Structures are given as C-alpha cells and as structure tokens.
Amino acid sequence: MHEPQVACIAKGKSGKAYEFGTKVSVVRGRKTGVITSVKRFSGDPHDSKTLEASLSQSQRVRELIGGTRPEKAITDRVFRGIKEVEGTEILLPTKKERKKRQNTNNKLQD
C-alpha cells in the first residue's frame, strides 16, 4: 500500500470479505443538500462509533452559520439500535420505504 491511511476493512460479506480503503462519513442537509461534515476515520472503527463524531463536526459547522445541531438524522441500517445521539434522533429507512424506492426506480427505467 502506497498510502499510509489505507486500511483493511472487514466487510463481512461472502463475496467480498475485505476491502482496502479509508472509512469516511458524510453529513449533508436533507433539504439543502449542503455538506456540513466530511470526516475520515483511522483504521476500521465500527460504523456505530463514527456517528457521534460526524454529528458533532456537523454541529460545529452549522453553528458558524447560525444553525444548530440537527434534530433528526436519517442514516442507513448499520446504525440500527441507536435511537438518539446527544439530542439528535436517529431515523432508519424501513423496508416499506426501500420497496417504494425500488418501485419508483423500476418505473423510471421503463
């Protein structure tokens, strides 16, 4: 590896047990799409351990422009089991939402 920040990341999937790269987290506003946090993590921390750091960085950026910490965060399912992080409610997609999104995508492809 020629880049020192690259790490072996265990994926736990049958076809792809490991990947090499850098774990990052991106936080963006749902309505505006403005990115308020991009954070790189050393090694291979569990995804659930990255959420607080990402939301805190987003809060610092938002406060610079007169905003506050997000009240809600829509995440992927890797964060299941986490309901709240320092006042931010954690929302996960449901299977119904996923199926609805797949149906919409199928209609767009037709």
PDB file of N, CA and C in Angstrom, residues 35-38 52-70:
ATOM      1  N   ILE A  35     -23.288  19.956   2.264  1.00  0.00           N
ATOM      2  CA  ILE A  35     -22.476  19.059   3.088  1.00  0.00           C
ATOM      3  C   ILE A  35     -21.938  19.850   4.273  1.00  0.00           C
ATOM      4  N   THR A  36     -22.229  19.363   5.487  1.00  0.00           N
ATOM      5  CA  THR A  36     -21.791  20.046   6.702  1.00  0.00           C
ATOM      6  C   THR A  36     -20.712  19.277   7.451  1.00  0.00           C
ATOM      7  N   SER A  37     -20.384  18.072   6.994  1.00  0.00           N
ATOM      8  CA  SER A  37     -19.334  17.306   7.654  1.00  0.00           C
ATOM      9  C   SER A  37     -18.811  16.223   6.726  1.00  0.00           C
ATOM     10  N   VAL A  38     -17.501  16.158   6.612  1.00  0.00           N
ATOM     11  CA  VAL A  38     -16.822  15.033   5.969  1.00  0.00           C
ATOM     12  C   VAL A  38     -15.705  14.656   6.925  1.00  0.00           C
ATOM     13  N   GLU A  52     -21.370   9.810  16.345  1.00  0.00           N
ATOM     14  CA  GLU A  52     -21.254  10.960  17.235  1.00  0.00           C
ATOM     15  C   GLU A  52     -20.233  11.969  16.717  1.00  0.00           C
ATOM     16  N   ALA A  53     -19.081  11.497  16.276  1.00  0.00           N
ATOM     17  CA  ALA A  53     -18.038  12.406  15.777  1.00  0.00           C
ATOM     18  C   ALA A  53     -18.520  13.166  14.548  1.00  0.00           C
ATOM     19  N   SER A  54     -19.248  12.493  13.674  1.00  0.00           N
ATOM     20  CA  SER A  54     -19.745  13.133  12.452  1.00  0.00           C
ATOM     21  C   SER A  54     -20.799  14.186  12.766  1.00  0.00           C
ATOM     22  N   LEU A  55     -21.722  13.853  13.672  1.00  0.00           N
ATOM     23  CA  LEU A  55     -22.768  14.813  14.036  1.00  0.00           C
ATOM     24  C   LEU A  55     -22.189  16.006  14.792  1.00  0.00           C
ATOM     25  N   SER A  56     -21.176  15.775  15.616  1.00  0.00           N
ATOM     26  CA  SER A  56     -20.538  16.885  16.346  1.00  0.00           C
ATOM     27  C   SER A  56     -19.838  17.839  15.391  1.00  0.00           C
ATOM     28  N   GLN A  57     -19.152  17.292  14.391  1.00  0.00           N
ATOM     29  CA  GLN A  57     -18.495  18.148  13.406  1.00  0.00           C
ATOM     30  C   GLN A  57     -19.542  18.937  12.620  1.00  0.00           C
ATOM     31  N   SER A  58     -20.640  18.296  12.265  1.00  0.00           N
ATOM     32  CA  SER A  58     -21.720  18.981  11.558  1.00  0.00           C
ATOM     33  C   SER A  58     -22.283  20.115  12.410  1.00  0.00           C
ATOM     34  N   GLN A  59     -22.435  19.858  13.704  1.00  0.00           N
ATOM     35  CA  GLN A  59     -22.949  20.883  14.611  1.00  0.00           C
ATOM     36  C   GLN A  59     -22.023  22.093  14.635  1.00  0.00           C
ATOM     37  N   ARG A  60     -20.707  21.863  14.714  1.00  0.00           N
ATOM     38  CA  ARG A  60     -19.755  22.982  14.742  1.00  0.00           C
ATOM     39  C   ARG A  60     -19.861  23.831  13.475  1.00  0.00           C
ATOM     40  N   VAL A  61     -19.991  23.187  12.333  1.00  0.00           N
ATOM     41  CA  VAL A  61     -20.107  23.921  11.067  1.00  0.00           C
ATOM     42  C   VAL A  61     -21.424  24.687  11.023  1.00  0.00           C
ATOM     43  N   ARG A  62     -22.501  24.039  11.413  1.00  0.00           N
ATOM     44  CA  ARG A  62     -23.818  24.688  11.385  1.00  0.00           C
ATOM     45  C   ARG A  62     -23.873  25.887  12.327  1.00  0.00           C
ATOM     46  N   GLU A  63     -23.207  25.789  13.480  1.00  0.00           N
ATOM     47  CA  GLU A  63     -23.199  26.906  14.428  1.00  0.00           C
ATOM     48  C   GLU A  63     -22.469  28.117  13.859  1.00  0.00           C
ATOM     49  N   LEU A  64     -21.478  27.901  12.998  1.00  0.00           N
ATOM     50  CA  LEU A  64     -20.754  29.014  12.381  1.00  0.00           C
ATOM     51  C   LEU A  64     -21.662  29.865  11.501  1.00  0.00           C
ATOM     52  N   ILE A  65     -22.714  29.255  10.960  1.00  0.00           N
ATOM     53  CA  ILE A  65     -23.632  30.000  10.089  1.00  0.00           C
ATOM     54  C   ILE A  65     -24.973  30.256  10.772  1.00  0.00           C
ATOM     55  N   GLY A  66     -24.978  30.161  12.108  1.00  0.00           N
ATOM     56  CA  GLY A  66     -26.175  30.489  12.866  1.00  0.00           C
ATOM     57  C   GLY A  66     -27.156  29.351  13.039  1.00  0.00           C
ATOM     58  N   GLY A  67     -26.769  28.148  12.679  1.00  0.00           N
ATOM     59  CA  GLY A  67     -27.660  26.998  12.824  1.00  0.00           C
ATOM     60  C   GLY A  67     -27.428  26.268  14.134  1.00  0.00           C
ATOM     61  N   THR A  68     -28.090  25.145  14.280  1.00  0.00           N
ATOM     62  CA  THR A  68     -27.960  24.323  15.474  1.00  0.00           C
ATOM     63  C   THR A  68     -27.698  22.875  15.068  1.00  0.00           C
ATOM     64  N   ARG A  69     -27.492  22.057  16.057  1.00  0.00           N
ATOM     65  CA  ARG A  69     -27.295  20.622  15.819  1.00  0.00           C
ATOM     66  C   ARG A  69     -28.558  20.057  15.173  1.00  0.00           C
ATOM     67  N   PRO A  70     -28.418  19.135  14.233  1.00  0.00           N
ATOM     68  CA  PRO A  70     -29.604  18.548  13.608  1.00  0.00           C
ATOM     69  C   PRO A  70     -30.498  17.876  14.652  1.00  0.00           C
TER      70      PRO A  70
END
